Short mmCIF file of C-alpha atoms in Angstrom, two decimals:
data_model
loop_
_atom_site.label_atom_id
_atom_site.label_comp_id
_atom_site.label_asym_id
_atom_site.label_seq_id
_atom_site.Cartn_x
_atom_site.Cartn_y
_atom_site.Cartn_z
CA UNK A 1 15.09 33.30 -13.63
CA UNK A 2 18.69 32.33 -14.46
CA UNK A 3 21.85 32.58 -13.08
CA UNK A 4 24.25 35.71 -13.82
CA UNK A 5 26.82 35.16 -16.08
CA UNK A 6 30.81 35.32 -15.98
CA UNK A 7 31.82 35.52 -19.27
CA UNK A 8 33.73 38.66 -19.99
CA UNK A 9 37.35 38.67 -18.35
CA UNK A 10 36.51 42.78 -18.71
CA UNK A 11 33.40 42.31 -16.61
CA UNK A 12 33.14 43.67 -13.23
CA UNK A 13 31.59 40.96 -11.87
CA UNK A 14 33.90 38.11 -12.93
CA UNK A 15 35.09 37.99 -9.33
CA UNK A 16 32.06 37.05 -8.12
CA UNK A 17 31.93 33.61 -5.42
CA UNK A 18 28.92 31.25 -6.67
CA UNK A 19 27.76 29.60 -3.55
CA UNK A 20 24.75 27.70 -5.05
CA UNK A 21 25.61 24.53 -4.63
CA UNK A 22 28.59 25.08 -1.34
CA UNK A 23 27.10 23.26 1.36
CA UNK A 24 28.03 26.25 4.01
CA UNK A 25 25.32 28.07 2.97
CA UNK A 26 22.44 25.31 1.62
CA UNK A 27 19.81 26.41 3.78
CA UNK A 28 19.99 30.56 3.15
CA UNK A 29 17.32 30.84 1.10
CA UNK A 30 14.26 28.98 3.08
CA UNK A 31 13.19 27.52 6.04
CA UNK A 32 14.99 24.49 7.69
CA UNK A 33 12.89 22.02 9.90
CA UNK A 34 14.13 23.74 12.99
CA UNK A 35 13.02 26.53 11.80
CA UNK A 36 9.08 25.01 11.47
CA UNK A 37 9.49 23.53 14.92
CA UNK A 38 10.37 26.16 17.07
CA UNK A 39 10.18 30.00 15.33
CA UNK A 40 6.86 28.71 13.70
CA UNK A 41 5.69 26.25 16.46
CA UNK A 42 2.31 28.46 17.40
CA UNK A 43 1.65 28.12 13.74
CA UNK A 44 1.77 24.27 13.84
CA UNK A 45 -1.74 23.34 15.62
CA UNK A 46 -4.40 22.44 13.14
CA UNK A 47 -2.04 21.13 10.23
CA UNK A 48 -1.01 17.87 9.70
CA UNK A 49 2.96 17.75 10.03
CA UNK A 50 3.61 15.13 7.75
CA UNK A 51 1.93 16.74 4.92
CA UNK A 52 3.35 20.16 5.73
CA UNK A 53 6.84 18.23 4.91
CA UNK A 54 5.71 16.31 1.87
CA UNK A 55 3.77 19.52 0.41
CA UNK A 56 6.70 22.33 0.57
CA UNK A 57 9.57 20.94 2.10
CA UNK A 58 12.26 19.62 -0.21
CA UNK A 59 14.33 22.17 -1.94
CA UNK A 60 18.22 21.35 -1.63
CA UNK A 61 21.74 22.43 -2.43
CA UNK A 62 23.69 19.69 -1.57
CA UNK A 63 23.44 20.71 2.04
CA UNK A 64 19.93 20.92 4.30
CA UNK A 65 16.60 20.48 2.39
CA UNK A 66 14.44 23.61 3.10
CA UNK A 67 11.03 24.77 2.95
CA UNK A 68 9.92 27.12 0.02
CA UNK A 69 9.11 30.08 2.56
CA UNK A 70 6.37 31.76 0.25
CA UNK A 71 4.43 28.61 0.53
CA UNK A 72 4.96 28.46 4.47
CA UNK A 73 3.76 31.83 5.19
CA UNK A 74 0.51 31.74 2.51
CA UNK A 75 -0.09 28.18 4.09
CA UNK A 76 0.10 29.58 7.96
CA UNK A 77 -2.38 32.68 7.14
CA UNK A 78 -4.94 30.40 4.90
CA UNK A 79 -4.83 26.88 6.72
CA UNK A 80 -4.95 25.76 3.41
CA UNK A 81 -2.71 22.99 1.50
CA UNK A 82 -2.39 24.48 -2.29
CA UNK A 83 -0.10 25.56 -4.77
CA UNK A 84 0.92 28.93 -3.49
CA UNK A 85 4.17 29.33 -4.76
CA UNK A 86 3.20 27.76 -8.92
CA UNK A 87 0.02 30.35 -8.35
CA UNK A 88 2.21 33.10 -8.85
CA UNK A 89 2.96 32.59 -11.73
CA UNK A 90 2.08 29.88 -14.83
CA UNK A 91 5.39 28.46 -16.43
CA UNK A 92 4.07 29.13 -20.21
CA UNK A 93 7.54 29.79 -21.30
CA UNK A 94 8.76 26.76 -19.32
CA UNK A 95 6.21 24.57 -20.25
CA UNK A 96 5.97 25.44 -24.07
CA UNK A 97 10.03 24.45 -24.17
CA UNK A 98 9.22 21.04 -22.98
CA UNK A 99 6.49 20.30 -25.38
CA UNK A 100 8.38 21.72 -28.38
CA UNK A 101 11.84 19.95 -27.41
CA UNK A 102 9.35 16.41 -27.03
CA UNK A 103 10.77 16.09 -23.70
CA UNK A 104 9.54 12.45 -22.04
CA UNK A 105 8.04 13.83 -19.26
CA UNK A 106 8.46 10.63 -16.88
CA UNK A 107 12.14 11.62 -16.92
CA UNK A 108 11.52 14.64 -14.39
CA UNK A 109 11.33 12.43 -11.44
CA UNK A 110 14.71 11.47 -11.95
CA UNK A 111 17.67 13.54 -14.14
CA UNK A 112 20.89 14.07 -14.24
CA UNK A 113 23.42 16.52 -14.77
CA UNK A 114 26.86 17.49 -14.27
CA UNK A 115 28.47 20.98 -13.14
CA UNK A 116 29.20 22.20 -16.65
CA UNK A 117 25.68 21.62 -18.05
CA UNK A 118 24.01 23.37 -14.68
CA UNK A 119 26.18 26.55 -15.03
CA UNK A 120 24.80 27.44 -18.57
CA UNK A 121 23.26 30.80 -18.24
CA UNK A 122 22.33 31.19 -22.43
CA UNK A 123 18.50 31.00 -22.63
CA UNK A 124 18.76 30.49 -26.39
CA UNK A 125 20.79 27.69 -26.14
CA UNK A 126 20.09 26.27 -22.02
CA UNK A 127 19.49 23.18 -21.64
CA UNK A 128 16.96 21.21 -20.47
CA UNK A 129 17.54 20.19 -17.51
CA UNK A 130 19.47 23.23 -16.36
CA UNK A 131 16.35 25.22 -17.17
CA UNK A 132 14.04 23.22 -14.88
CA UNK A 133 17.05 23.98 -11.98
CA UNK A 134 17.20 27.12 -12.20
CA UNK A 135 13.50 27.94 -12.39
CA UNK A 136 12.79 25.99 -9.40
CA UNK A 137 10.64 22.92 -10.85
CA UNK A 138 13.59 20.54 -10.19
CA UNK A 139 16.24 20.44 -7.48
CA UNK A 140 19.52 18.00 -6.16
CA UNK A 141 18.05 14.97 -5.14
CA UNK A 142 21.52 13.33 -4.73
CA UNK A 143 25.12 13.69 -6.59
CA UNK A 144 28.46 11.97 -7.07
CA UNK A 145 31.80 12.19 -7.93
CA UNK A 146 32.58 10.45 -11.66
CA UNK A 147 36.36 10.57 -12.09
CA UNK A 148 36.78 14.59 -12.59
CA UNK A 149 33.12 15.36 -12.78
CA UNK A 150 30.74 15.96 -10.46
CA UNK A 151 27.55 14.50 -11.43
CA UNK A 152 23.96 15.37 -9.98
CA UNK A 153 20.80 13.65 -9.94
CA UNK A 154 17.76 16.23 -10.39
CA UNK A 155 14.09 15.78 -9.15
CA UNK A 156 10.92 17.00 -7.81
CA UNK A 157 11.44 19.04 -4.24
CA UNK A 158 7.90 18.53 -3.30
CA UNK A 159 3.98 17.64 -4.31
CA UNK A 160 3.10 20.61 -4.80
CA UNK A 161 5.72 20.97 -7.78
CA UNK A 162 5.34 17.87 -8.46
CA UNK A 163 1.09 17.96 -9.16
CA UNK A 164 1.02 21.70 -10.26
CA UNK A 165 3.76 21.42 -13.53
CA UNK A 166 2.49 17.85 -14.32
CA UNK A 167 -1.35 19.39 -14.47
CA UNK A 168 0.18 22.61 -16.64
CA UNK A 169 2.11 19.44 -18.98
CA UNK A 170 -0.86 17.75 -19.31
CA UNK A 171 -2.79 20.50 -19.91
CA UNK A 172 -0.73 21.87 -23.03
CA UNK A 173 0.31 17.93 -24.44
CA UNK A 174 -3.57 17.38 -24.35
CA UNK A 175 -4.45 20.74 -26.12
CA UNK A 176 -7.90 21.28 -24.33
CA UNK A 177 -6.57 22.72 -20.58
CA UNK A 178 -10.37 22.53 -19.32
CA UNK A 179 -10.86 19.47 -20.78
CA UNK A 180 -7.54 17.64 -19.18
CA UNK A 181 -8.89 19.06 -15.64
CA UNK A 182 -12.67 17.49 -16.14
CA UNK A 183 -10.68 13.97 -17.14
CA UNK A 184 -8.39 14.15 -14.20
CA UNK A 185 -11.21 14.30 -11.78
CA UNK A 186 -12.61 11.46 -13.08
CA UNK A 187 -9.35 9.80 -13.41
CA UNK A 188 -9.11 9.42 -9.79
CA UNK A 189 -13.03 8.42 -9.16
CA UNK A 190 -12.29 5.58 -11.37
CA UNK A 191 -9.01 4.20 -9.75
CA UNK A 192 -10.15 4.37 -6.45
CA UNK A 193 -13.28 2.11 -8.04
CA UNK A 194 -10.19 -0.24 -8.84
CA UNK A 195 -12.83 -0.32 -12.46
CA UNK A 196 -10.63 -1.79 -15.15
CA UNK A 197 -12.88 -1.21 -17.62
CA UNK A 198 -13.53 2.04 -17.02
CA UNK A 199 -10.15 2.80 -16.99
CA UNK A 200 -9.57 1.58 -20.30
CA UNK A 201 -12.84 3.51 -21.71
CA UNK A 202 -11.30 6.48 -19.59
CA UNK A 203 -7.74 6.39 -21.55
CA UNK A 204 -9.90 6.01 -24.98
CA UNK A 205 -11.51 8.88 -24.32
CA UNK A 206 -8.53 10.90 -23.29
CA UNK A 207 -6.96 9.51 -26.39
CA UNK A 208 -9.32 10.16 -28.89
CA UNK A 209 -10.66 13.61 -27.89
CA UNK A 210 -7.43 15.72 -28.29
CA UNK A 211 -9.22 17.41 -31.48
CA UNK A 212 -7.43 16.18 -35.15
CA UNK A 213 -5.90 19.59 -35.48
CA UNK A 214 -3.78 19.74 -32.65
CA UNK A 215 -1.99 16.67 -34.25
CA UNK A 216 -2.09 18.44 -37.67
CA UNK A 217 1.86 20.40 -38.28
CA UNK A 218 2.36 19.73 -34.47
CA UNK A 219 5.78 17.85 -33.83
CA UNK A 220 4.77 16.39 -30.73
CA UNK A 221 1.87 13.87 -31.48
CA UNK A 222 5.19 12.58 -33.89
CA UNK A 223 7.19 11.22 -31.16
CA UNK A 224 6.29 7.73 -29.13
CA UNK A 225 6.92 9.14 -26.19
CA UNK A 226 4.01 11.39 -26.49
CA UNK A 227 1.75 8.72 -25.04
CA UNK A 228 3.42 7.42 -22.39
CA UNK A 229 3.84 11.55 -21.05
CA UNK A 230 0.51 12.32 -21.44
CA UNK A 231 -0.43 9.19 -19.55
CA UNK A 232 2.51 10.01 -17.03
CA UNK A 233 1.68 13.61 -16.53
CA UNK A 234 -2.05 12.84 -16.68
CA UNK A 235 -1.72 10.63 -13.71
CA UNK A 236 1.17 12.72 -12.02
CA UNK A 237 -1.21 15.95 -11.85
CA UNK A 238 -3.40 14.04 -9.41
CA UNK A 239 -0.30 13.76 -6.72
CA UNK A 240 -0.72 9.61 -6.70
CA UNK A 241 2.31 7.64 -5.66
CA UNK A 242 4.11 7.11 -8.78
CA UNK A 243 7.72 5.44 -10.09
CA UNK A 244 8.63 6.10 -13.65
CA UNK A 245 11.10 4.14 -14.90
CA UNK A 246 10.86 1.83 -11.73
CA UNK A 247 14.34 -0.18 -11.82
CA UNK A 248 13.94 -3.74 -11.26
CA UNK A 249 16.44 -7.05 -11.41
CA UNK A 250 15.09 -7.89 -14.70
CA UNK A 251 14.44 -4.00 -16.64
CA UNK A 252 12.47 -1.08 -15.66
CA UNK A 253 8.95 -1.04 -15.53
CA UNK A 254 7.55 2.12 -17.53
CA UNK A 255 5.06 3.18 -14.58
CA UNK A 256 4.18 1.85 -11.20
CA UNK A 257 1.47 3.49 -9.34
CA UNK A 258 0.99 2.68 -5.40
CA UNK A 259 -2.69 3.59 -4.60
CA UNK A 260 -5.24 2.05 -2.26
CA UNK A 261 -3.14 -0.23 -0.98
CA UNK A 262 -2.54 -1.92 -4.36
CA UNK A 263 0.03 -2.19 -6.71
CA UNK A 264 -0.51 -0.99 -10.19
CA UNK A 265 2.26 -1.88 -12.51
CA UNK A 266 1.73 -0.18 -16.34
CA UNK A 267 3.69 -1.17 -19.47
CA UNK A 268 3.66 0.90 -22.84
CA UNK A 269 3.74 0.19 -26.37
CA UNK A 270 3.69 2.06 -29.49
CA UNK A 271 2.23 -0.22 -32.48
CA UNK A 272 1.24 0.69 -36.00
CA UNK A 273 -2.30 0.07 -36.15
CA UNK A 274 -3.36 -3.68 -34.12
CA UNK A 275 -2.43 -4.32 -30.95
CA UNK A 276 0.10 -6.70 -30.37
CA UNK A 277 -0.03 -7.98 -27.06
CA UNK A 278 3.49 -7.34 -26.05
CA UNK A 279 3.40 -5.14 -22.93
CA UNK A 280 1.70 -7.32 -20.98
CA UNK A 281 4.03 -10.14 -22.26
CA UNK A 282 6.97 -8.11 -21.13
CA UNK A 283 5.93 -7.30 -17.67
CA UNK A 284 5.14 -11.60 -17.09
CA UNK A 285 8.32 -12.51 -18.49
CA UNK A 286 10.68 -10.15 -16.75
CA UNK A 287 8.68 -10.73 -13.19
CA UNK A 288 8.25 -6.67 -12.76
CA UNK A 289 6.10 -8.16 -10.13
CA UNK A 290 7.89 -9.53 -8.12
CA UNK A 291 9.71 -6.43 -6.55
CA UNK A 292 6.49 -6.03 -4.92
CA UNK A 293 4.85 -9.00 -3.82
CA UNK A 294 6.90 -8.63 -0.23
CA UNK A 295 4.43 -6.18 0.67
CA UNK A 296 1.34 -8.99 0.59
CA UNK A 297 -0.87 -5.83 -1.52
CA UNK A 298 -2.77 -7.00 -4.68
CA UNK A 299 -0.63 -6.66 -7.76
CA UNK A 300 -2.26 -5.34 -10.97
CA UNK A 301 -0.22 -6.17 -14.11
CA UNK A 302 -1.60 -3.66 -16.64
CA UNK A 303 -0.12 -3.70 -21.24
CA UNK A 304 -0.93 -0.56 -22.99
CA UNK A 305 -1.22 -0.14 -26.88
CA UNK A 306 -0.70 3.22 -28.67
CA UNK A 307 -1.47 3.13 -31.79
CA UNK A 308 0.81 5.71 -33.66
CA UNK A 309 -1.91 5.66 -36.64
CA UNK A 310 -5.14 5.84 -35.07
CA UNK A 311 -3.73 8.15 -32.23
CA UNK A 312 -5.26 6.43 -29.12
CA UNK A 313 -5.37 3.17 -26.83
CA UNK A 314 -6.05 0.27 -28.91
CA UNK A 315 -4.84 -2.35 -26.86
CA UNK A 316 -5.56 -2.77 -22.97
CA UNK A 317 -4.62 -5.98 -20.72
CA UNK A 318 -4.75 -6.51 -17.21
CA UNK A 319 -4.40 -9.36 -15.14
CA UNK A 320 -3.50 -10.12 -11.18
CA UNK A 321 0.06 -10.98 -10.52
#
């Protein structure tokens, strides 16, 4: 999926009118609200509204978000909440690019991009983010005018995008895909426990069993932020409430989860070998916790240790904020 191209001044199509992103016409391609309430109201009964919104609703052109209509019409003939659209179709391509580029998968949730770097239309040479656009993993979430550019901030349109490229991420940055599902099933036993300690024995083990020779030649064990995307996607695949890069007065937190009614806020570090005790630290001094503690929840205040040598958690602190 890309965009045509304009390039030839001989070309018969270098007339053409791109109305992707004119707001006259945002809603073309899918179904508006509207169109759920009334043309698809006998549909409705039996399905919770709410998640019908946060599930496929989403995509948007700098005009009126819209439904993704392939998942509307699968959804009304099933009764069934899934990933109909990513079904039809794994992103290997997609997905391979990120993991070979070391692309900090946290950064999804929130990119930007300006009009120059959307319109590429090269595949050997597209970038990143334009890539995920045009595919139809990541959409406008907002934009604004900086002096002659137009800049746009790029994210997630719904869960369902949001859970099914996070699982395929994890999936390939772990290197055992029926492996990564087993762990993320008992990821989510374990958190609603609110079990600290099996949560740390959970992220050893998710650590230390991606097999030696997947790190052997492979150039993206080598980065730091391989840890904090495997974590990231890891958790992401599960469709949990999660802020990566959450923006405080003080810094930005690395990952806050909202879950249970309970705050968990997560800090990373990449050591040597020992842990070192800093992400913890770091989270206490800057008072990450305090963005929260409005909302009368239980805070958990959560350092993390990667060690880049031994290639898994050493280093796991938690304490109530």
């Amino acid at each position: 999926v890309s965009k045509f191209s304009k390039v030839s001044i001989f070309s018969g199509l270098n007339n053409l009118k791109d109305i992707t992103v004119d707001v006259r016409y945002s809603a073309l391609c899918g179904y508006t609200e509207q169109d759920v309430d009334t043309v698809f109201a006998p549909e409705l009964p039996g399905l919770d509204r709410e998640q019908l919104r946060v599930w496929y609703n989403g995509y948007n052109w700098t005009g009126e978000a819209v439904y993704n209509p392939f998942d509307l019409l699968l959804l009304f003939d099933a009764r069934e909440f899934r990933t109909w659209w990513f079904e039809t179709g794994t992103p290997t391509f997609l997905v391979d690019l990120l993991t070979e580029r070391g692309f900090y998968t946290p950064t999804l949730a929130r990119l930007r991009a300006d009009e120059a770097l959307l319109s590429a239309f090269d595949v050997d040479h597209l970038a990143t983010e334009a890539l995920l656009w045009q595919t139809g993993y990541l959409t406008f979430t907002g934009s604004r005018r900086i002096g002659a550019r137009l800049e746009y901030t790029l994210g997630y349109p719904n869960l369902e995008v949001e859970t099914a490229l996070n699982d395929s991420l994890a999936k390939a940055l772990i290197g055992q895909p029926g492996r990564a599902s087993e762990l993320s099933s008992r990821l989510y036993d374990v958190l609603v426990a609110g079990d600290f300690t099996a949560l740390h024995a959970h992220l050893v083990s998710l650590f230390a069993g991606i097999p030696y020779h997947w790190h052997v030649g492979n150039p993206i064990a080598d980065y730091e932020g391989y840890y904090a995307s495997v974590f990231y996607s890891h958790f992401a695949a599960l469709g949990l409430d999660l802020i990566p890069e959450d923006v405080t007065h003080q810094g930005r937190i690395d990952l806050t989860l909202k879950f249970n009614a309970q705050i968990w806020i997560f800090e990373f570090k990449v050591v040597e070998l020992a842990p070192e005790g800093k992400a913890l630290a770091q989270i206490k001094a800057r008072g990450y916790a305090d963005k929260y503690r409005a909302l009368g929840q239980p805070i958990h205040l959560i350092g993390i240790d990667f060690s880049r040598e031994q290639r898994t958690v050493v280093g796991f602190e938690v304490e109530a904020g």
